[in-house]
């Protein structure tokens, strides 16, 4: 299976080879989609947000391999806010930070794209609209955004999952738009995909029921596919089909691996009301 890797089209329009690579693998790696300057502007804005953030406000430690956050109102209420989530182990038992706050963050989410002008600009444009149309999204809206830090040495692994588990619609339309804000490779925890497995259905659903998240196993058949590391130089856009299984390793290097991930939902499909992600009714959903 050919690696789904291309130089980014200037206008965002995908050619036939790009579209067929995405259809075949569930992934598309477009190098140079955003300029280094655009990535640096988002990084600088992120640094400002971190400066203004008071860790004492955070009542949770977000850990990708734990369900501790699922009962936490801070996480569940973040769908229409800009909130800060710490790495496990960043605090001692009394909740005091053990490392500088800029090194303690796991991610910021989930409405950066709607609440912050710099992120808004980075998240939208005619090029992204053309790219979304190229993979078949009819009426995409941006449901969530995350600045993912993958800190040097402590950035935790993220296990194999399908994004549609968490952002479900009928039929599945969730699509990830993952931007490398700095070089991501296998040493600092780049994405690793299971190419071709997006045609094997959804294995697990995450429902928000009675104030908490409940997971339902839908299919115990193991995935089959070709494991494919997806290294991404700074400025690369990686598209992820909502059913495409992917993971990332821990960051064992001394380099950080900042990424900015957007998730789109196609309004031509039916959003599942039991998704965890809730937004204030007054905050209009917008596309690219
Ligand atoms: Fe994911």
mmCIF file of C-alpha atoms and ligand atoms in Angstrom:
data_model
loop_
_atom_site.group_PDB
_atom_site.id
_atom_site.type_symbol
_atom_site.label_atom_id
_atom_site.label_comp_id
_atom_site.label_asym_id
_atom_site.label_seq_id
_atom_site.Cartn_x
_atom_site.Cartn_y
_atom_site.Cartn_z
ATOM 1 C CA UNK A 1 0.000 0.000 0.000
ATOM 2 C CA UNK A 2 1.412 3.361 -1.034
ATOM 3 C CA UNK A 3 2.110 5.914 1.658
ATOM 4 C CA UNK A 4 -0.558 8.652 1.392
ATOM 5 C CA UNK A 5 1.987 11.482 1.363
ATOM 6 C CA UNK A 6 1.999 14.474 -0.988
ATOM 7 C CA UNK A 7 3.157 18.069 -1.228
ATOM 8 C CA UNK A 8 0.201 20.234 -0.221
ATOM 9 C CA UNK A 9 -1.757 21.689 -3.137
ATOM 10 C CA UNK A 10 -1.463 25.497 -3.117
ATOM 11 C CA UNK A 11 -5.220 26.052 -3.296
ATOM 12 C CA UNK A 12 -6.159 23.054 -1.156
ATOM 13 C CA UNK A 13 -7.793 21.222 -4.044
ATOM 14 C CA UNK A 14 -7.039 17.517 -3.948
ATOM 15 C CA UNK A 15 -6.091 15.728 -7.135
ATOM 16 C CA UNK A 16 -7.239 12.221 -8.041
ATOM 17 C CA UNK A 17 -4.139 10.569 -6.555
ATOM 18 C CA UNK A 18 -4.679 12.326 -3.216
ATOM 19 C CA UNK A 19 -8.353 11.436 -3.103
ATOM 20 C CA UNK A 20 -7.707 7.808 -3.921
ATOM 21 C CA UNK A 21 -4.895 7.597 -1.321
ATOM 22 C CA UNK A 22 -7.283 8.892 1.348
ATOM 23 C CA UNK A 23 -10.003 6.491 0.232
ATOM 24 C CA UNK A 24 -7.571 3.562 0.285
ATOM 25 C CA UNK A 25 -5.770 4.247 3.570
ATOM 26 C CA UNK A 26 -8.056 6.553 5.605
ATOM 27 C CA UNK A 27 -5.208 9.064 5.910
ATOM 28 C CA UNK A 28 -3.718 11.855 3.848
ATOM 29 C CA UNK A 29 -0.436 13.607 4.688
ATOM 30 C CA UNK A 30 -0.052 16.977 2.962
ATOM 31 C CA UNK A 31 3.369 18.473 3.612
ATOM 32 C CA UNK A 32 3.727 22.244 3.651
ATOM 33 C CA UNK A 33 0.009 22.935 4.014
ATOM 34 C CA UNK A 34 0.662 25.800 6.416
ATOM 35 C CA UNK A 35 3.739 28.048 6.406
ATOM 36 C CA UNK A 36 6.290 27.993 9.209
ATOM 37 C CA UNK A 37 5.269 31.587 9.957
ATOM 38 C CA UNK A 38 1.611 30.589 10.345
ATOM 39 C CA UNK A 39 2.607 27.747 12.692
ATOM 40 C CA UNK A 40 4.790 30.152 14.677
ATOM 41 C CA UNK A 41 1.922 32.640 15.013
ATOM 42 C CA UNK A 42 -0.257 29.926 16.553
ATOM 43 C CA UNK A 43 2.602 28.867 18.813
ATOM 44 C CA UNK A 44 3.135 32.451 19.967
ATOM 45 C CA UNK A 45 -0.574 32.870 20.659
ATOM 46 C CA UNK A 46 -0.542 29.613 22.595
ATOM 47 C CA UNK A 47 2.341 30.920 24.707
ATOM 48 C CA UNK A 48 0.213 33.979 25.545
ATOM 49 C CA UNK A 49 -2.710 31.769 26.547
ATOM 50 C CA UNK A 50 -0.419 29.725 28.778
ATOM 51 C CA UNK A 51 0.966 32.893 30.384
ATOM 52 C CA UNK A 52 -2.571 33.966 31.267
ATOM 53 C CA UNK A 53 -3.537 30.515 32.561
ATOM 54 C CA UNK A 54 -3.589 29.956 36.322
ATOM 55 C CA UNK A 55 -2.992 26.242 37.068
ATOM 56 C CA UNK A 56 -4.884 26.622 40.339
ATOM 57 C CA UNK A 57 -8.035 26.898 38.227
ATOM 58 C CA UNK A 58 -7.581 23.381 36.924
ATOM 59 C CA UNK A 59 -9.377 20.751 38.906
ATOM 60 C CA UNK A 60 -8.493 17.797 36.774
ATOM 61 C CA UNK A 61 -5.558 15.908 35.363
ATOM 62 C CA UNK A 62 -6.309 14.812 31.873
ATOM 63 C CA UNK A 63 -4.826 11.446 31.052
ATOM 64 C CA UNK A 64 -5.468 9.839 27.695
ATOM 65 C CA UNK A 65 -5.192 6.369 29.193
ATOM 66 C CA UNK A 66 -7.550 6.941 32.090
ATOM 67 C CA UNK A 67 -11.241 7.547 32.502
ATOM 68 C CA UNK A 68 -10.733 9.818 35.490
ATOM 69 C CA UNK A 69 -11.621 12.850 33.407
ATOM 70 C CA UNK A 70 -14.918 11.468 32.261
ATOM 71 C CA UNK A 71 -16.619 12.395 35.512
ATOM 72 C CA UNK A 72 -15.010 15.744 35.656
ATOM 73 C CA UNK A 73 -17.140 18.740 34.940
ATOM 74 C CA UNK A 74 -14.127 20.772 33.870
ATOM 75 C CA UNK A 75 -13.548 18.456 30.935
ATOM 76 C CA UNK A 76 -17.213 17.926 30.091
ATOM 77 C CA UNK A 77 -17.867 21.641 30.087
ATOM 78 C CA UNK A 78 -14.966 22.461 27.765
ATOM 79 C CA UNK A 79 -16.761 21.985 24.434
ATOM 80 C CA UNK A 80 -17.444 25.678 24.038
ATOM 81 C CA UNK A 81 -14.519 27.044 26.053
ATOM 82 C CA UNK A 82 -10.743 27.304 26.110
ATOM 83 C CA UNK A 83 -9.590 25.047 28.926
ATOM 84 C CA UNK A 84 -6.256 23.628 30.004
ATOM 85 C CA UNK A 85 -5.545 19.965 30.758
ATOM 86 C CA UNK A 86 -2.446 18.793 32.589
ATOM 87 C CA UNK A 87 -0.270 15.741 32.067
ATOM 88 C CA UNK A 88 -0.700 12.976 34.617
ATOM 89 C CA UNK A 89 2.081 13.290 37.142
ATOM 90 C CA UNK A 90 2.406 17.018 36.650
ATOM 91 C CA UNK A 91 0.991 17.641 40.147
ATOM 92 C CA UNK A 92 1.788 16.130 43.523
ATOM 93 C CA UNK A 93 -0.891 14.642 45.778
ATOM 94 C CA UNK A 94 -1.786 18.098 47.050
ATOM 95 C CA UNK A 95 -2.365 19.349 43.526
ATOM 96 C CA UNK A 96 0.823 21.424 43.366
ATOM 97 C CA UNK A 97 2.572 21.603 40.002
ATOM 98 C CA UNK A 98 5.897 19.773 39.917
ATOM 99 C CA UNK A 99 7.105 21.328 36.668
ATOM 100 C CA UNK A 100 6.699 24.732 35.016
ATOM 101 C CA UNK A 101 3.130 25.150 33.778
ATOM 102 C CA UNK A 102 4.231 25.416 30.147
ATOM 103 C CA UNK A 103 5.780 21.925 30.541
ATOM 104 C CA UNK A 104 2.837 20.488 32.482
ATOM 105 C CA UNK A 105 0.125 20.820 29.846
ATOM 106 C CA UNK A 106 -1.267 17.860 27.940
ATOM 107 C CA UNK A 107 -3.638 19.919 25.818
ATOM 108 C CA UNK A 108 -5.838 22.977 25.487
ATOM 109 C CA UNK A 109 -9.399 22.522 24.179
ATOM 110 C CA UNK A 110 -11.983 22.536 22.763
ATOM 111 C CA UNK A 111 -13.250 25.769 21.163
ATOM 112 C CA UNK A 112 -10.027 27.600 20.329
ATOM 113 C CA UNK A 113 -11.201 27.846 16.709
ATOM 114 C CA UNK A 114 -14.310 29.808 17.653
ATOM 115 C CA UNK A 115 -13.107 31.861 20.610
ATOM 116 C CA UNK A 116 -9.635 33.024 19.642
ATOM 117 C CA UNK A 117 -8.992 35.140 16.508
ATOM 118 C CA UNK A 118 -5.538 33.677 15.805
ATOM 119 C CA UNK A 119 -6.837 30.106 15.979
ATOM 120 C CA UNK A 120 -9.935 31.099 14.013
ATOM 121 C CA UNK A 121 -7.734 32.356 11.183
ATOM 122 C CA UNK A 122 -5.517 29.272 11.192
ATOM 123 C CA UNK A 123 -8.534 26.940 11.211
ATOM 124 C CA UNK A 124 -10.376 28.391 8.263
ATOM 125 C CA UNK A 125 -9.852 29.401 4.666
ATOM 126 C CA UNK A 126 -10.747 28.622 1.082
ATOM 127 C CA UNK A 127 -7.913 26.079 0.926
ATOM 128 C CA UNK A 128 -9.295 24.054 3.832
ATOM 129 C CA UNK A 129 -12.819 24.295 2.414
ATOM 130 C CA UNK A 130 -11.531 22.901 -0.887
ATOM 131 C CA UNK A 131 -9.650 20.098 0.891
ATOM 132 C CA UNK A 132 -12.738 19.173 2.908
ATOM 133 C CA UNK A 133 -14.838 19.099 -0.260
ATOM 134 C CA UNK A 134 -12.176 16.949 -1.912
ATOM 135 C CA UNK A 135 -12.656 14.155 0.627
ATOM 136 C CA UNK A 136 -16.427 14.326 0.282
ATOM 137 C CA UNK A 137 -17.561 16.551 3.147
ATOM 138 C CA UNK A 138 -20.741 18.276 1.945
ATOM 139 C CA UNK A 139 -21.506 20.785 4.715
ATOM 140 C CA UNK A 140 -18.653 20.595 7.228
ATOM 141 C CA UNK A 141 -18.711 22.450 10.536
ATOM 142 C CA UNK A 142 -15.870 22.605 13.033
ATOM 143 C CA UNK A 143 -16.916 20.855 16.219
ATOM 144 C CA UNK A 144 -13.738 20.986 18.280
ATOM 145 C CA UNK A 145 -10.117 22.068 18.358
ATOM 146 C CA UNK A 146 -7.201 20.959 20.488
ATOM 147 C CA UNK A 147 -3.661 22.169 20.969
ATOM 148 C CA UNK A 148 -1.834 18.940 21.835
ATOM 149 C CA UNK A 149 1.585 19.363 23.437
ATOM 150 C CA UNK A 150 3.167 15.898 23.734
ATOM 151 C CA UNK A 151 5.763 17.303 26.112
ATOM 152 C CA UNK A 152 9.423 16.224 25.981
ATOM 153 C CA UNK A 153 10.024 13.058 28.060
ATOM 154 C CA UNK A 154 6.584 13.110 29.749
ATOM 155 C CA UNK A 155 4.195 13.351 26.779
ATOM 156 C CA UNK A 156 2.096 10.213 27.187
ATOM 157 C CA UNK A 157 1.152 7.676 24.544
ATOM 158 C CA UNK A 158 -2.356 7.720 23.073
ATOM 159 C CA UNK A 159 -3.753 4.256 22.438
ATOM 160 C CA UNK A 160 -5.275 3.004 19.199
ATOM 161 C CA UNK A 161 -8.706 4.563 18.669
ATOM 162 C CA UNK A 162 -11.175 5.831 16.094
ATOM 163 C CA UNK A 163 -12.225 9.474 16.453
ATOM 164 C CA UNK A 164 -15.831 8.572 15.542
ATOM 165 C CA UNK A 165 -16.002 6.740 18.882
ATOM 166 C CA UNK A 166 -16.144 10.168 20.508
ATOM 167 C CA UNK A 167 -17.622 12.372 17.761
ATOM 168 C CA UNK A 168 -20.336 10.189 16.351
ATOM 169 C CA UNK A 169 -22.846 10.823 13.608
ATOM 170 C CA UNK A 170 -25.030 8.652 11.409
ATOM 171 C CA UNK A 171 -23.462 7.908 9.019
ATOM 172 C CA UNK A 172 -19.986 8.621 10.392
ATOM 173 C CA UNK A 173 -18.625 11.892 9.030
ATOM 174 C CA UNK A 174 -16.157 12.995 11.704
ATOM 175 C CA UNK A 175 -12.872 13.941 10.061
ATOM 176 C CA UNK A 176 -9.650 15.000 11.773
ATOM 177 C CA UNK A 177 -7.520 17.852 10.443
ATOM 178 C CA UNK A 178 -4.225 17.479 12.328
ATOM 179 C CA UNK A 179 -1.556 20.134 11.836
ATOM 180 C CA UNK A 180 2.080 19.655 12.872
ATOM 181 C CA UNK A 181 3.139 22.909 14.528
ATOM 182 C CA UNK A 182 6.658 21.519 14.783
ATOM 183 C CA UNK A 183 8.383 18.508 13.282
ATOM 184 C CA UNK A 184 6.763 15.248 14.399
ATOM 185 C CA UNK A 185 8.540 11.944 13.880
ATOM 186 C CA UNK A 186 8.724 8.548 15.544
ATOM 187 C CA UNK A 187 11.072 9.778 18.285
ATOM 188 C CA UNK A 188 8.738 12.497 19.578
ATOM 189 C CA UNK A 189 5.421 10.734 19.103
ATOM 190 C CA UNK A 190 4.076 11.282 15.586
ATOM 191 C CA UNK A 191 0.781 9.747 14.531
ATOM 192 C CA UNK A 192 0.759 6.062 13.636
ATOM 193 C CA UNK A 193 -2.154 4.892 11.516
ATOM 194 C CA UNK A 194 -3.597 1.509 10.593
ATOM 195 C CA UNK A 195 -3.978 2.021 6.888
ATOM 196 C CA UNK A 196 -7.030 0.484 5.253
ATOM 197 C CA UNK A 197 -8.810 -0.325 8.528
ATOM 198 C CA UNK A 198 -11.298 2.546 8.183
ATOM 199 C CA UNK A 199 -13.504 0.214 6.162
ATOM 200 C CA UNK A 200 -13.948 -2.176 9.089
ATOM 201 C CA UNK A 201 -16.669 -0.297 10.926
ATOM 202 C CA UNK A 202 -16.812 1.379 14.306
ATOM 203 C CA UNK A 203 -15.551 -0.790 17.153
ATOM 204 C CA UNK A 204 -16.582 1.317 20.132
ATOM 205 C CA UNK A 205 -19.023 4.107 20.998
ATOM 206 C CA UNK A 206 -18.627 6.640 23.741
ATOM 207 C CA UNK A 207 -21.980 7.879 25.050
ATOM 208 C CA UNK A 208 -22.672 10.698 27.461
ATOM 209 C CA UNK A 209 -25.413 9.319 29.690
ATOM 210 C CA UNK A 210 -26.668 10.585 33.071
ATOM 211 C CA UNK A 211 -23.801 12.999 33.452
ATOM 212 C CA UNK A 212 -21.003 10.584 32.662
ATOM 213 C CA UNK A 213 -19.292 8.945 29.741
ATOM 214 C CA UNK A 214 -20.071 5.290 29.085
ATOM 215 C CA UNK A 215 -18.282 3.196 26.482
ATOM 216 C CA UNK A 216 -20.063 0.483 24.496
ATOM 217 C CA UNK A 217 -18.166 -2.199 22.598
ATOM 218 C CA UNK A 218 -19.809 -2.648 19.193
ATOM 219 C CA UNK A 219 -17.522 -5.177 17.547
ATOM 220 C CA UNK A 220 -14.787 -7.360 19.030
ATOM 221 C CA UNK A 221 -13.230 -8.246 15.689
ATOM 222 C CA UNK A 222 -9.639 -7.002 15.724
ATOM 223 C CA UNK A 223 -8.587 -4.455 13.144
ATOM 224 C CA UNK A 224 -6.532 -5.610 10.226
ATOM 225 C CA UNK A 225 -4.475 -3.095 8.340
ATOM 226 C CA UNK A 226 -0.985 -1.913 7.627
ATOM 227 C CA UNK A 227 0.640 -0.006 10.459
ATOM 228 C CA UNK A 228 2.051 3.166 9.025
ATOM 229 C CA UNK A 229 3.979 5.857 10.890
ATOM 230 C CA UNK A 230 2.921 9.282 9.658
ATOM 231 C CA UNK A 231 5.862 11.593 10.356
ATOM 232 C CA UNK A 232 4.912 15.183 9.698
ATOM 233 C CA UNK A 233 7.338 18.049 9.187
ATOM 234 C CA UNK A 234 6.213 21.393 10.637
ATOM 235 C CA UNK A 235 3.315 22.813 8.606
ATOM 236 C CA UNK A 236 2.032 19.396 7.484
ATOM 237 C CA UNK A 237 -1.705 18.695 7.515
ATOM 238 C CA UNK A 238 -2.712 15.100 8.248
ATOM 239 C CA UNK A 239 -6.316 14.206 7.396
ATOM 240 C CA UNK A 240 -7.851 11.356 9.376
ATOM 241 C CA UNK A 241 -11.035 9.559 8.396
ATOM 242 C CA UNK A 242 -13.274 9.281 11.458
ATOM 243 C CA UNK A 243 -13.109 5.485 11.324
ATOM 244 C CA UNK A 244 -9.355 5.288 10.696
ATOM 245 C CA UNK A 245 -7.613 3.710 13.729
ATOM 246 C CA UNK A 246 -4.611 5.696 14.902
ATOM 247 C CA UNK A 247 -2.389 6.104 17.934
ATOM 248 C CA UNK A 248 0.771 7.875 18.979
ATOM 249 C CA UNK A 249 3.660 6.775 21.134
ATOM 250 C CA UNK A 250 4.986 8.562 24.183
ATOM 251 C CA UNK A 251 7.467 11.308 23.508
ATOM 252 C CA UNK A 252 10.799 9.825 24.539
ATOM 253 C CA UNK A 253 12.808 12.688 23.060
ATOM 254 C CA UNK A 254 13.959 16.030 24.390
ATOM 255 C CA UNK A 255 11.849 17.807 21.758
ATOM 256 C CA UNK A 256 8.217 18.781 22.165
ATOM 257 C CA UNK A 257 5.659 17.792 19.538
ATOM 258 C CA UNK A 258 3.030 20.497 19.367
ATOM 259 C CA UNK A 259 0.102 19.721 17.119
ATOM 260 C CA UNK A 260 -3.212 21.448 16.468
ATOM 261 C CA UNK A 261 -6.144 19.161 15.735
ATOM 262 C CA UNK A 262 -9.536 20.158 14.371
ATOM 263 C CA UNK A 263 -12.498 17.841 14.028
ATOM 264 C CA UNK A 264 -15.152 18.480 11.429
ATOM 265 C CA UNK A 265 -18.649 17.052 11.292
ATOM 266 C CA UNK A 266 -20.724 16.998 8.102
ATOM 267 C CA UNK A 267 -24.154 18.534 8.671
ATOM 268 C CA UNK A 268 -25.399 16.346 5.831
ATOM 269 C CA UNK A 269 -25.237 13.553 8.439
ATOM 270 C CA UNK A 270 -27.052 13.313 11.775
ATOM 271 C CA UNK A 271 -24.997 14.374 14.823
ATOM 272 C CA UNK A 272 -25.548 11.968 17.718
ATOM 273 C CA UNK A 273 -27.027 13.811 20.669
ATOM 274 C CA UNK A 274 -25.304 11.567 23.189
ATOM 275 C CA UNK A 275 -21.828 12.729 22.180
ATOM 276 C CA UNK A 276 -19.983 14.236 25.151
ATOM 277 C CA UNK A 277 -19.240 17.451 23.304
ATOM 278 C CA UNK A 278 -21.802 20.121 24.188
ATOM 279 C CA UNK A 279 -21.880 23.703 22.998
ATOM 280 C CA UNK A 280 -23.783 26.730 24.123
ATOM 281 C CA UNK A 281 -26.785 27.085 21.835
ATOM 282 C CA UNK A 282 -25.788 30.694 21.219
ATOM 283 C CA UNK A 283 -22.416 29.715 19.785
ATOM 284 C CA UNK A 284 -23.054 29.138 16.116
ATOM 285 C CA UNK A 285 -21.256 26.258 14.454
ATOM 286 C CA UNK A 286 -19.183 27.371 11.510
ATOM 287 C CA UNK A 287 -17.353 25.594 8.725
ATOM 288 C CA UNK A 288 -14.072 26.384 7.053
HETATM 289 FE FE1 LIG B 1 -7.660 10.726 17.545
#
